[in-house]
Coordinates of C-alpha atoms in Angstrom, one line a residue:
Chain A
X218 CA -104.0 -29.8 -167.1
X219 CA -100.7 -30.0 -169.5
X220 CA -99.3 -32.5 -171.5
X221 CA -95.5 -33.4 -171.8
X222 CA -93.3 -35.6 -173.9
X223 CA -90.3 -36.5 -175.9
X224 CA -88.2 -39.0 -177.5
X225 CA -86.9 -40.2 -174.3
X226 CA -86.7 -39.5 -170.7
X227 CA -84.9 -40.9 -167.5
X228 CA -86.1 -40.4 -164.0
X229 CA -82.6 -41.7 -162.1
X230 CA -83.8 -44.1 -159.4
X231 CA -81.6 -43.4 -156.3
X232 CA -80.9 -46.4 -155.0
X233 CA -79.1 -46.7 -158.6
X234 CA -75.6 -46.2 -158.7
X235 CA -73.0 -48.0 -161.1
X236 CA -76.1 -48.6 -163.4
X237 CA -78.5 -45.4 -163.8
X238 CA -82.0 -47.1 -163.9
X239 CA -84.9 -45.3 -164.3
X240 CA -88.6 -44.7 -162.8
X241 CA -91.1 -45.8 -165.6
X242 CA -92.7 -42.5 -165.3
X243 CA -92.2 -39.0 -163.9
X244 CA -91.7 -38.3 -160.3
X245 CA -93.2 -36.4 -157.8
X246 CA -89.9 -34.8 -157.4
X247 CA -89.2 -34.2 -160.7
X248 CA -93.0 -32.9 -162.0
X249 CA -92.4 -29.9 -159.1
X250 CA -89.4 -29.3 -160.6
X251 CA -90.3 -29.1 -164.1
X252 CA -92.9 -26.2 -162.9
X253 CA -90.8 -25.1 -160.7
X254 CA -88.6 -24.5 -163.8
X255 CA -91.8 -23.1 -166.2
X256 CA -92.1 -20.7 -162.8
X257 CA -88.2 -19.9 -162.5
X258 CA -88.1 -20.9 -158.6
X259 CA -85.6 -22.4 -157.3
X260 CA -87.6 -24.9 -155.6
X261 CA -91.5 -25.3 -155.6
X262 CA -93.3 -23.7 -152.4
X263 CA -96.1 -24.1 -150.7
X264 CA -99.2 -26.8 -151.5
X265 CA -99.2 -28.0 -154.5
X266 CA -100.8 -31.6 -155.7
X267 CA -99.8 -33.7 -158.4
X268 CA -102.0 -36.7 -160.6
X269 CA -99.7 -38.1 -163.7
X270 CA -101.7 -40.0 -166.5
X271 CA -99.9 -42.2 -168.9
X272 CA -100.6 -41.4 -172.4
X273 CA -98.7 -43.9 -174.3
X274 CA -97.5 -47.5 -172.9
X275 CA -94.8 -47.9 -170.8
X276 CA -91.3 -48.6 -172.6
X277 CA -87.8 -48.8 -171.6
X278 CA -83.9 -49.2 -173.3
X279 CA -80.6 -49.4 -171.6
X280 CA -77.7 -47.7 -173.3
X281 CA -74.2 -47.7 -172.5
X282 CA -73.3 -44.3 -172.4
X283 CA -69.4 -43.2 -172.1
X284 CA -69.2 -41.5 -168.8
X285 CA -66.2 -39.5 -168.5
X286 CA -64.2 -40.7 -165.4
X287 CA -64.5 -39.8 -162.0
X288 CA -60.7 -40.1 -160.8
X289 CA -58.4 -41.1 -163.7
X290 CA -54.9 -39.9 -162.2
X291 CA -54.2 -42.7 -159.5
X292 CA -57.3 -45.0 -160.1
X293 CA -58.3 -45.9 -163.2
X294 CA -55.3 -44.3 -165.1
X295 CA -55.5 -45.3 -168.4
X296 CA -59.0 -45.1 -169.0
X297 CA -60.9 -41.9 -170.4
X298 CA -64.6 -43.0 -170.7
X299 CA -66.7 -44.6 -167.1
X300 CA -68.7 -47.5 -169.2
X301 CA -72.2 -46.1 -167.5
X302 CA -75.6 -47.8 -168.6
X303 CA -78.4 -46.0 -168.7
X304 CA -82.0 -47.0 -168.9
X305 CA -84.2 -44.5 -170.9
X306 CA -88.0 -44.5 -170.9
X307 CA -89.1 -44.8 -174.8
X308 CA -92.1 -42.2 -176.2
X309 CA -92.9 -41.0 -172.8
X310 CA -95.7 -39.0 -172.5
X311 CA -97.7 -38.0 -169.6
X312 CA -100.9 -35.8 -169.5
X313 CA -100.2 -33.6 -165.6
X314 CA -103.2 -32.3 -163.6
X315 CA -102.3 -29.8 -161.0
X316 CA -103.6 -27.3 -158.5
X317 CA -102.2 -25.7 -155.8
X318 CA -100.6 -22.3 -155.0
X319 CA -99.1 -21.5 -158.7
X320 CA -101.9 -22.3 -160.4
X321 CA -102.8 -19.3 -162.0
X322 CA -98.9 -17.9 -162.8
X323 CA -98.6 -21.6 -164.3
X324 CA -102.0 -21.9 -166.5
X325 CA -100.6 -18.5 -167.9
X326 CA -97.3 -19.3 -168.5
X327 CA -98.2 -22.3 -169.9
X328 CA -100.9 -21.3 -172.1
X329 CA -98.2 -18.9 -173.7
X330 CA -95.4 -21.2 -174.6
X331 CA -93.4 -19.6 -171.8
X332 CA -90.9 -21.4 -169.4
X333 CA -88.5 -19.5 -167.0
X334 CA -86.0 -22.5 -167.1
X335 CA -85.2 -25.6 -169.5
X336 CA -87.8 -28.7 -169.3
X337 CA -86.9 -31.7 -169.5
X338 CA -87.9 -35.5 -168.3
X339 CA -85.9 -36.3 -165.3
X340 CA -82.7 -35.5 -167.4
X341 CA -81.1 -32.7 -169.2
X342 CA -81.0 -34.4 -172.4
X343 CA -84.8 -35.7 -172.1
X344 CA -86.1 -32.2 -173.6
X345 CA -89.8 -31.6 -173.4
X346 CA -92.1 -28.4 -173.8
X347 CA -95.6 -28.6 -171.8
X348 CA -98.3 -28.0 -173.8
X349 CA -101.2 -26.7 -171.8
X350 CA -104.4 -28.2 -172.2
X351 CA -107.2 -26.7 -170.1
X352 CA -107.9 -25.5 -166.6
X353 CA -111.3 -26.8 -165.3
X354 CA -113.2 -27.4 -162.4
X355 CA -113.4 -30.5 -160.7
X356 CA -115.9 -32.5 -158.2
X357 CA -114.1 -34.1 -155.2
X358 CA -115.2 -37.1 -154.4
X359 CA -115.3 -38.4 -151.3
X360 CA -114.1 -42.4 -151.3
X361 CA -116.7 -44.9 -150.5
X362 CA -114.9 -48.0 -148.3
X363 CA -115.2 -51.2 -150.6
X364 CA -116.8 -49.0 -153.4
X365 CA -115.1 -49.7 -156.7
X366 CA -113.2 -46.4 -158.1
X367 CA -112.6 -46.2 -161.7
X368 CA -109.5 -43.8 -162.1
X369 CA -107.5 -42.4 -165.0
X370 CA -104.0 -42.2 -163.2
X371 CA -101.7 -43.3 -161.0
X372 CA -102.8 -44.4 -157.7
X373 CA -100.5 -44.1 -154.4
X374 CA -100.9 -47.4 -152.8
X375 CA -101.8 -46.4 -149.2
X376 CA -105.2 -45.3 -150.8
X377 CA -105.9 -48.7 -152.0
X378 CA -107.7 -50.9 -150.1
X379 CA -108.1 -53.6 -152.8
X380 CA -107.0 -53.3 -157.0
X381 CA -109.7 -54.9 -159.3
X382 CA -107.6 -56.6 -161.9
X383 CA -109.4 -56.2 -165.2
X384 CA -109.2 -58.7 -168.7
X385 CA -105.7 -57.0 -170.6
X386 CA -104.6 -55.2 -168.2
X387 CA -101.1 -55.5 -166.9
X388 CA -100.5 -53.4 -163.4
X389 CA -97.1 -51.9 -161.9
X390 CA -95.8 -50.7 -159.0
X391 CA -93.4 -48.2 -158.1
X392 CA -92.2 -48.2 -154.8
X393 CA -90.3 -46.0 -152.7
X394 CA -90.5 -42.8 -154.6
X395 CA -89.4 -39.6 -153.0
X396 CA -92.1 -37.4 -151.6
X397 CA -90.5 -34.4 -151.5
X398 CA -87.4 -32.4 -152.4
X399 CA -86.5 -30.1 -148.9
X400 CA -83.3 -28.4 -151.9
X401 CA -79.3 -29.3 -151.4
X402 CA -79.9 -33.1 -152.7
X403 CA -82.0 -34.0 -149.6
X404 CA -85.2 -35.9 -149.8
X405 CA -88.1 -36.3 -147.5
X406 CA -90.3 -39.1 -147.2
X407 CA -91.4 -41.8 -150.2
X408 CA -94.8 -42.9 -151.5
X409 CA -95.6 -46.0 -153.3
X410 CA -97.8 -46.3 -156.4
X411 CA -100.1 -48.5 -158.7
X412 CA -100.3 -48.0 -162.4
X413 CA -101.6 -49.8 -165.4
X414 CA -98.6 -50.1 -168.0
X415 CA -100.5 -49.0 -171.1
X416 CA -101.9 -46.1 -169.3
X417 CA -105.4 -47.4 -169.3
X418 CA -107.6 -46.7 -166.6
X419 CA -107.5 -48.4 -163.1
X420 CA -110.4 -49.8 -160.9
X421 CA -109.9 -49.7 -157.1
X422 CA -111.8 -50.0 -154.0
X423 CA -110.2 -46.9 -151.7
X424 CA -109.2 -46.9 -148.1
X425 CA -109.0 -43.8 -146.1
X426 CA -105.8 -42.4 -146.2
X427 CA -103.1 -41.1 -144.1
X428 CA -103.0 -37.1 -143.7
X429 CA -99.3 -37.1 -144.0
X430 CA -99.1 -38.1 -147.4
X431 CA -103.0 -36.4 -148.8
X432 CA -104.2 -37.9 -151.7
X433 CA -107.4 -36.4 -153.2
X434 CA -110.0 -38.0 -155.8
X435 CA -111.6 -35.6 -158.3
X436 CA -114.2 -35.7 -160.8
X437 CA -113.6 -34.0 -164.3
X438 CA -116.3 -32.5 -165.9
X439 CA -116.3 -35.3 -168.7
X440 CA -116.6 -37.9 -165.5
X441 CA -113.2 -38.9 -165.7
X442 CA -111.9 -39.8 -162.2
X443 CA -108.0 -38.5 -161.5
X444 CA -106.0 -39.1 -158.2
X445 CA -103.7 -36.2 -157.2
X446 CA -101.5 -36.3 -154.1
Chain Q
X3 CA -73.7 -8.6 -175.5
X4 CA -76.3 -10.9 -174.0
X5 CA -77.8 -14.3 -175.4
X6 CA -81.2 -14.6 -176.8
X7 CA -83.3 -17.3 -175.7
X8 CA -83.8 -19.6 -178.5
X9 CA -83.8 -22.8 -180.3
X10 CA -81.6 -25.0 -182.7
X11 CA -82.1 -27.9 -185.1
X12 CA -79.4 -29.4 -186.3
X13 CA -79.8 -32.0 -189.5
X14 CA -77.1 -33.8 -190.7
X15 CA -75.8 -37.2 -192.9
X16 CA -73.4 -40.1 -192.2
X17 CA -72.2 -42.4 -194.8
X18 CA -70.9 -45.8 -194.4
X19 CA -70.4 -45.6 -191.0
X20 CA -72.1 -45.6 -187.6
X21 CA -71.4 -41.7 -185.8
X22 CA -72.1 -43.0 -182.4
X23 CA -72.2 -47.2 -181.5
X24 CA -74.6 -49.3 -178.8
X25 CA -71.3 -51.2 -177.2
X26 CA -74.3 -53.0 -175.4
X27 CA -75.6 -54.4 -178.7
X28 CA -72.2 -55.7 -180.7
X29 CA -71.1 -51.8 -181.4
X30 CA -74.6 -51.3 -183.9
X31 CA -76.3 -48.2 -184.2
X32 CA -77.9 -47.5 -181.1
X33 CA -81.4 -48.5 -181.8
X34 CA -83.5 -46.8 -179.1
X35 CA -87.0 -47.5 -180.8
X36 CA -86.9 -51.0 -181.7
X37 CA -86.5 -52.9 -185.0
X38 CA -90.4 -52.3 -185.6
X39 CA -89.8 -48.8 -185.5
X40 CA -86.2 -48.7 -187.1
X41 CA -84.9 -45.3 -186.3
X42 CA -81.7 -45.1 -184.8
X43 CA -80.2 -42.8 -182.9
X44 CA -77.0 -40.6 -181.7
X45 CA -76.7 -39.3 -178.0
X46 CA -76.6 -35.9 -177.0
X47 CA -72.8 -36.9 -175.4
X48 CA -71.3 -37.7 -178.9
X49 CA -72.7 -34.6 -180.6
X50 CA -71.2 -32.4 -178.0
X51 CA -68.1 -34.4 -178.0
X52 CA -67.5 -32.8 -181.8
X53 CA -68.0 -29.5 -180.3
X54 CA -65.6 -29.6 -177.7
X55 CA -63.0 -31.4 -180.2
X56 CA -63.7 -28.1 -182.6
X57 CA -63.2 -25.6 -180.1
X58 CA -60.4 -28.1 -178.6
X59 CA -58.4 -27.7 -182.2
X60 CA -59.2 -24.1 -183.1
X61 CA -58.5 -22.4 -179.7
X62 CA -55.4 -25.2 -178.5
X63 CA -54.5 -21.8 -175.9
X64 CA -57.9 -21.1 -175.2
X65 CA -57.7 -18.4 -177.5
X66 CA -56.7 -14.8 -177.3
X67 CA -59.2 -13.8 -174.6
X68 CA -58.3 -17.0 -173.1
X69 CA -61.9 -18.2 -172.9
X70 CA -62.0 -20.7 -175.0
X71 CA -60.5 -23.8 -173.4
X72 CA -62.2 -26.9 -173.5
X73 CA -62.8 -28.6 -169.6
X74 CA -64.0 -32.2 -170.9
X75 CA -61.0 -33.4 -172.6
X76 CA -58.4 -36.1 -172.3
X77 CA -55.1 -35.1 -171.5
X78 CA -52.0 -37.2 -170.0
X79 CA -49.2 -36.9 -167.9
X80 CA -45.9 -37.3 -170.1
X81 CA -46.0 -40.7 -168.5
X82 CA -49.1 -42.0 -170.3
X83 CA -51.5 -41.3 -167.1
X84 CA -54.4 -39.4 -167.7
X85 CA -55.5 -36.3 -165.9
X86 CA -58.5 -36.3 -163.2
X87 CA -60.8 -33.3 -163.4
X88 CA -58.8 -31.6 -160.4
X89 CA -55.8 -31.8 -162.8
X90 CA -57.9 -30.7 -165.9
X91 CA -59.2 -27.6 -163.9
X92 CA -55.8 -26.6 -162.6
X93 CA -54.0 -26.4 -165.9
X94 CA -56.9 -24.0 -167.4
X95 CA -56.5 -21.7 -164.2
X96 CA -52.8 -21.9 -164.8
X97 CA -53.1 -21.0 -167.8
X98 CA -55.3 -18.2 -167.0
X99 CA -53.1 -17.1 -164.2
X100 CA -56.1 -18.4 -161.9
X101 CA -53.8 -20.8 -160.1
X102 CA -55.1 -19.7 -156.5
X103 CA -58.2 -18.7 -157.7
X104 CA -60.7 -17.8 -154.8
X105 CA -64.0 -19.4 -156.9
X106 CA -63.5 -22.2 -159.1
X107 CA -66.6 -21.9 -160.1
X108 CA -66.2 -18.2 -161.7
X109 CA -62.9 -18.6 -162.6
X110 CA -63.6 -21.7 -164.8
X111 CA -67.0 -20.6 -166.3
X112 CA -64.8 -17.5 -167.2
X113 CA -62.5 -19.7 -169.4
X114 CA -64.2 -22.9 -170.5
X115 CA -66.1 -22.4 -173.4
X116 CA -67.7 -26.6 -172.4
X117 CA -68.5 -25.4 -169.0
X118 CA -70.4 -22.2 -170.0
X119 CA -72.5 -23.4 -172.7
X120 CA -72.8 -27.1 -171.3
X121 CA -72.5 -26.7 -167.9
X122 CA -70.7 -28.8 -165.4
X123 CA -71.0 -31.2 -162.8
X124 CA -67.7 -30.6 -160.8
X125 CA -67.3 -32.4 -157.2
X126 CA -63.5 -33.2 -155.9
X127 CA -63.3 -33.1 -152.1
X128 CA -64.5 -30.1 -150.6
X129 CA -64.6 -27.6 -153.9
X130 CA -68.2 -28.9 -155.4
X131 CA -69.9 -26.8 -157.8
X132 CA -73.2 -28.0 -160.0
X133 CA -74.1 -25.5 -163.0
X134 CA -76.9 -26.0 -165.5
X135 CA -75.8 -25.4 -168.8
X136 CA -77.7 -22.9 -171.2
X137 CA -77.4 -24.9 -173.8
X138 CA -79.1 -28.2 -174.0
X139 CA -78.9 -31.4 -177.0
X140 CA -81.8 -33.6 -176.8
X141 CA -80.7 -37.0 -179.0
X142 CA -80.5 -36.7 -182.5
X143 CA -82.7 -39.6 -183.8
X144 CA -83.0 -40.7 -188.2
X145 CA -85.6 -39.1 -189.8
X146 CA -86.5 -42.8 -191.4
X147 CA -85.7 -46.5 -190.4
X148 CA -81.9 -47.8 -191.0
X149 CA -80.9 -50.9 -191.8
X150 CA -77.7 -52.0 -190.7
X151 CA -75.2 -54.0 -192.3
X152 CA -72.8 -56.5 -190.5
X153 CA -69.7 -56.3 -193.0
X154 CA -66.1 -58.3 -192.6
X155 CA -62.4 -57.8 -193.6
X156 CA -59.2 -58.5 -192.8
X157 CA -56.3 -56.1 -192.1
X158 CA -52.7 -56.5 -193.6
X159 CA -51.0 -56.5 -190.0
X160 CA -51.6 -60.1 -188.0
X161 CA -52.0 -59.5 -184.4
X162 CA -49.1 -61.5 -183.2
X163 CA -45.4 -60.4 -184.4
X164 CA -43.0 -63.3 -185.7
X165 CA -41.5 -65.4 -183.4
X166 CA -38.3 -67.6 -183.0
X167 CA -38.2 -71.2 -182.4
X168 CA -35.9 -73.3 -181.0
X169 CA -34.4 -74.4 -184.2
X170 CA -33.8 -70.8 -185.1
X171 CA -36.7 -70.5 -187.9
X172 CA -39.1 -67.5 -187.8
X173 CA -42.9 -68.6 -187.2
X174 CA -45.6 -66.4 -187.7
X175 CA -49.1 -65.9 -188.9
X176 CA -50.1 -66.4 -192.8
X177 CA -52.7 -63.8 -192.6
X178 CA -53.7 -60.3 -190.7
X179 CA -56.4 -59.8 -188.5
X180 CA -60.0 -60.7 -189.6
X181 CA -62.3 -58.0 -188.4
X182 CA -66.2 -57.2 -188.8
X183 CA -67.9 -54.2 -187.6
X184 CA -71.7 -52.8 -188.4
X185 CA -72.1 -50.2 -190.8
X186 CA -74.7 -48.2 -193.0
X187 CA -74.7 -47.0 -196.2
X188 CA -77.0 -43.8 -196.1
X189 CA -79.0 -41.8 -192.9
X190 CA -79.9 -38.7 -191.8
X191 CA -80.4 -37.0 -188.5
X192 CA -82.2 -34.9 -186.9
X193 CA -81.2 -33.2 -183.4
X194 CA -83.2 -30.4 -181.6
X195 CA -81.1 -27.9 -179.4
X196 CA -82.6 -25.0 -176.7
X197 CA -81.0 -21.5 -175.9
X198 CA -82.0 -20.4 -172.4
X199 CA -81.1 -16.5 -171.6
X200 CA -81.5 -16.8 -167.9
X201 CA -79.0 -19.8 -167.3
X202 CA -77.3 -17.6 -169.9
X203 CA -76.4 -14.8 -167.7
X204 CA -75.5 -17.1 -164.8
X205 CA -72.6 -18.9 -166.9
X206 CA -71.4 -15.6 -168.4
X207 CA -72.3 -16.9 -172.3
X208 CA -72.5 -14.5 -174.4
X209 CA -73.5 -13.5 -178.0
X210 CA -70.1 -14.3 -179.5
X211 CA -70.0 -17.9 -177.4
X212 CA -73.5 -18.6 -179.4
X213 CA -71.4 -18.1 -183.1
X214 CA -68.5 -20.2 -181.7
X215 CA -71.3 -23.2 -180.8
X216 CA -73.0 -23.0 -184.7
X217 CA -69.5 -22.9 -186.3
X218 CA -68.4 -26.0 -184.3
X219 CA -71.6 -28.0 -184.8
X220 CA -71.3 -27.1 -188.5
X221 CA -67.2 -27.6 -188.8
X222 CA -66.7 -29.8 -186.3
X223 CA -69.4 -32.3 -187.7
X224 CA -67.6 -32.1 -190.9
X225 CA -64.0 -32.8 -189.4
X226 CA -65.0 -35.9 -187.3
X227 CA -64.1 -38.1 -189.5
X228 CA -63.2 -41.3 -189.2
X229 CA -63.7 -45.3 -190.9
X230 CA -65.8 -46.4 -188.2
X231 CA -67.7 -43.3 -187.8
X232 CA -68.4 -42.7 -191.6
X233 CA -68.6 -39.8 -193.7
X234 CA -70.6 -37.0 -191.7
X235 CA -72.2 -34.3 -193.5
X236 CA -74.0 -31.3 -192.0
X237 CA -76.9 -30.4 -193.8
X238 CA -79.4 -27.8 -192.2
X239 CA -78.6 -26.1 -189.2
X240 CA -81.7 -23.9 -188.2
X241 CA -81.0 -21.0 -185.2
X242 CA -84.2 -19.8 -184.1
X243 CA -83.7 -16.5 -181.8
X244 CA -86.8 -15.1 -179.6
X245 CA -87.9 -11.9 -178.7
X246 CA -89.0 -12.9 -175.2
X247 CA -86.1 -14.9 -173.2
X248 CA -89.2 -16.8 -171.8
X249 CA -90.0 -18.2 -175.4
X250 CA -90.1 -21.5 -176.9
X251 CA -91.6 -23.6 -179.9
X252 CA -90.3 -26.7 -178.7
X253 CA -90.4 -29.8 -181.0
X254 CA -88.7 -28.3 -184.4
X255 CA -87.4 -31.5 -185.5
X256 CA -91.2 -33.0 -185.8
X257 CA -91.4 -30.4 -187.8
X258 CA -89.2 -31.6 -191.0
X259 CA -89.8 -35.1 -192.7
X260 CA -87.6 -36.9 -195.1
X261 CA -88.6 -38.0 -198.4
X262 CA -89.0 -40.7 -200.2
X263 CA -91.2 -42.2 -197.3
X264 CA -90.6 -45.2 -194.6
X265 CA -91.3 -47.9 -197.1
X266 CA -88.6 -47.1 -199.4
X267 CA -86.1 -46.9 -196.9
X268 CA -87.2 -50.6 -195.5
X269 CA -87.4 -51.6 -199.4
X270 CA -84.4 -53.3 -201.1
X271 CA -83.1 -50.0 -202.8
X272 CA -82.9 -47.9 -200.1
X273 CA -81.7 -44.2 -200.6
X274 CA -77.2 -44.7 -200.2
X275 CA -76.6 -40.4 -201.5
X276 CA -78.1 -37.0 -200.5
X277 CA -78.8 -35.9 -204.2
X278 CA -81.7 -39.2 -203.6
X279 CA -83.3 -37.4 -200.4
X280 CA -85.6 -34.3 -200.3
X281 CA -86.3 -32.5 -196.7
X282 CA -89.5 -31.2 -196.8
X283 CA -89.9 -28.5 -194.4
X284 CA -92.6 -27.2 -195.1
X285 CA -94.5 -27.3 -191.9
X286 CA -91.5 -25.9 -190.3
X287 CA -91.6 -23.3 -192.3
X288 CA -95.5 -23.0 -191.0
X289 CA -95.1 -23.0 -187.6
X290 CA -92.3 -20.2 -187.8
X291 CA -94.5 -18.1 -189.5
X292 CA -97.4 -19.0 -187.0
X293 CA -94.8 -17.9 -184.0
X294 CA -93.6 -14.7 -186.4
X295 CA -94.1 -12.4 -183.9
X296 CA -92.6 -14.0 -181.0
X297 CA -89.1 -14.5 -183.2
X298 CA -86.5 -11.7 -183.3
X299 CA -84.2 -13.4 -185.8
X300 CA -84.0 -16.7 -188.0
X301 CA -80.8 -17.9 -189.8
X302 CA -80.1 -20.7 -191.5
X303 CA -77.0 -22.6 -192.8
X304 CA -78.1 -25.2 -195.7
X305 CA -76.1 -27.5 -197.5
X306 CA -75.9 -26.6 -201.3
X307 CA -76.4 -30.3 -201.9
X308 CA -80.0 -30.6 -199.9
X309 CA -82.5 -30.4 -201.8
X310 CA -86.0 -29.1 -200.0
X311 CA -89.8 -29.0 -200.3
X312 CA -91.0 -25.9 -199.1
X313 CA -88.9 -22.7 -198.1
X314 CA -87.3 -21.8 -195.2
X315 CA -87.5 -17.9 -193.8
X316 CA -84.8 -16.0 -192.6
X317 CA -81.1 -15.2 -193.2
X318 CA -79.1 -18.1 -195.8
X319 CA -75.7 -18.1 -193.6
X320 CA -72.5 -19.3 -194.7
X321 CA -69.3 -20.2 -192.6
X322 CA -66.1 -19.0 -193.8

């Protein structure tokens, strides 16, 4: 487990282009290559499964940013700056649980302050240093159809069979999120995904899931139910 | 000789003006945290933007290793019309006698000081490069809320010249242009920087790239100045230099606070000079001395007019 946060952080949707919006938190894509980074790979490798908790509410800003122009001489010839407006998540901060093949390079790297590469939140400018917080070993739990599921992250939506709104609670979806980065720009696959916009937890009843996309339930040893995928 | 990895914080002042403006919000301070909150903030871009313009006005030749040019920059045709980045990159590597350069990409690393410490994103048709930079801004933010002030004047010069009639009398305006703008009176801010020695090698930066950056964050803060943009002061610039490249602290800036506190600066006599402010750095100080052994080198540029709580380690710096 390791936390990460900043000031600000953008995670460029891609369907995006004239305005850069944002994910509300990290991706998929993005978390691998943050550790990725912390590992100095080019690219992550091999299994590796991701759960993202939200540790403070979620908050977005657009600025207008001056982009500098993409073709000034015989298009837009008198004009230096691309008005661009970016949307920034505010406080981010997102507490990662991973395991998979690095696990043990990264628990060391991390619990040394190390990093091969820069870190930052989905954008160069969005700096951010992990802070490791523990390995432990966890319980996997084995869904019950129709059983209700208490859980502490966020929750890819082919897994839920049915959300259990609770009192205060406000609930998101992202959808479409890139599954995986196959390097060169290209993307494979998307996933969808269920949070609760103040980070708290969320209660689900689970559906067997697809094997293409695995999503794993595991107990912490305070009890704490996290989804990783 | 090669780059350390490291880290920077960067503090500095603006008076009676707004550095860097939210064109989305009436040209204000760019107010990322909300009025609650009352921070404001200045982007990464605009920072980096008095760099270049530094390094633009020192090295106008790119200096006399020719490594110095600047790649972001605007610069027209003698017909007004301004150069794409194809054009941009052509005249450095004309100027470098580069002009059928093989690689862009090494060629222009090679001579752009922007490119190698910054990086670049640099797609026209088929000659596509994408380099990380070594050297990364986060936002600088205020250390303390700001309130803004929507001020109004008039200029001497009406918009609209004098005009002819029919009869042959001269009609014009009676007055110039009314304009109004947001301002501040007082604020300081605080930007956190990071040094990375393995992108470092990639882009060819190197140890005497690393003094050109600190001189032009210093100098080139103090020569933007304009009206609108206020008076800018640098105060504290902090390089932090590591033994290991794969070393970081992360988070300096959380690491200073400003005094007097939050409710004086939302109060109704709000600090307006720097000889009213005190940065206390004294947890900075802490966690440098926590991390001692993990730092090859600390030096510090403060100044003479901040005054601090606490010490800061390391070697006092002047610019020439």
């Amino acid at each position: 487990m390791f936390d990460i946060k900043g000031n600000i952080a953008h995670f460029r949707r891609p369907d995006t282009t004239g305005t850069h919006a944002t994910y509300p938190f990290i991706t998929r894509t993005s978390l691998h290559g943050l550790i990725a980074s912390v590992l100095g790979l080019e690219q992550l490798t091999g299994t590796n499964m991701i759960g993202i908790q939200l540790l403070a509410p979620i908050c977005t800003r657009v600025q207008e940013m001056s982009m500098l122009g993409k073709g000034w001489l015989g298009e837009s010839k008198s004009t230096f700056n691309r008005p661009t407006s970016i949307e920034l998540v505010i406080n981010p901060n997102y507490r990662i649980y991973y395991t998979g093949d690095h696990l043990e390079k990264l628990s060391d790297m991390l619990q040394h302050g190390r990093s091969h590469y820069h870190t930052y939140l989905g954008s160069a400018y969005c700096l951010t240093f992990p802070r490791y917080v523990e390995c432990v070993e966890v319980e996997t739990i084995v869904p019950q159809q129709d059983c209700a599921l208490t859980c502490s992250t966020v929750v890819p939506s082919h897994v839920i069979s049915s959300l259990m709104p609770a009192a205060g609670c406000q609930y998101g979806r992202v959808g479409g999120m890139h599954y995986q980065y196959l390097g060169e720009r290209r993307f494979k696959g998307t996933i969808n995904l269920i949070y609760e916009t103040a980070g708290k937890t969320i209660v689900i009843k689970p559906k067997v899931s697809s094997t293409e996309r695995p999503v794993t339930f595991c107990m912490l040893p305070g009890k704490e139910v996290v989804c990783i995928w | 000789m090669s780059v350390n990895s490291g880290e920077i914080l960067f503090i500095k002042s603006v008076k009676d003006g707004i550095p860097n403006r939210d064109p989305l919000n009436e040209s204000d301070a760019r107010r990322l945290f909300g009025e609650e909150d009352g921070r404001i903030s200045l982007s990464d871009v605009s920072i980096k933007r008095d760099v270049r313009d530094y390094v633009l006005a020192k090295y106008p030749a790119g200096g006399e290793q020719k490594r110095y040019y600047i790649f972001c920059r605007q610069e027209r045709t003698e017909d007004g019309k301004l150069l794409g980045r194809q054009k941009l990159a052509e005249s450095i590597l004309n100027e470098v006698n580069k002009s059928k350069s093989k690689s862009k990409r090494t060629d222009l690393l090679a001579a752009s000081f922007d490119m190698r410490i910054f990086g670049a994103v640099y797609s026209v048709d088929k000659e596509s490069f994408n380099q990380t930079g070594p050297v990364q801004f986060g936002w600088a933010h205020s250390l303390h809320p700001v309130e803004t002030k929507y001020v109004q004047g008039t200029v001497v010069m009406p918009s609209r010249d004098i005009k002819e009639n029919d009869k042959g009398e001269q009609e014009g305006n009676q007055q110039g242009t009314i304009w109004t703008t947001y301002t501040l009176p007082f604020a300081i801010f605080a930007m956190p920087a990071v040094i990375n020695a393995h992108i470092a090698k990639d882009t060819g930066m190197d140890d005497k790239d690393v003094e050109v950056l600190l001189e032009a964050l210093w100098k080139g803060t103090q020569h933007r100045q304009a009206r609108g943009r206020g008076i800018q002061q640098p105060l504290l610039l902090l390089h932090v230099e590591y033994k290991d490249p794969f070393t970081r602290i992360g988070y300096l800036e959380d690491y200073v606070t400003i005094k007097p506190e939050r409710d004086v600066w939302l109060g109704v006599n709000p600090p307006t000079s720097l000889s009213e402010v005190k940065l206390d750095v004294t947890k900075l100080e802490q966690i440098l001395l926590t991390n001692k052994k993990k730092i090859a080198n600390i030096r510090y540029w403060l100044h003479p007019g901040l005054k601090l709580i606490g010490n800061l380690s390391g070697e006092a710096c002047d610019f020439d």
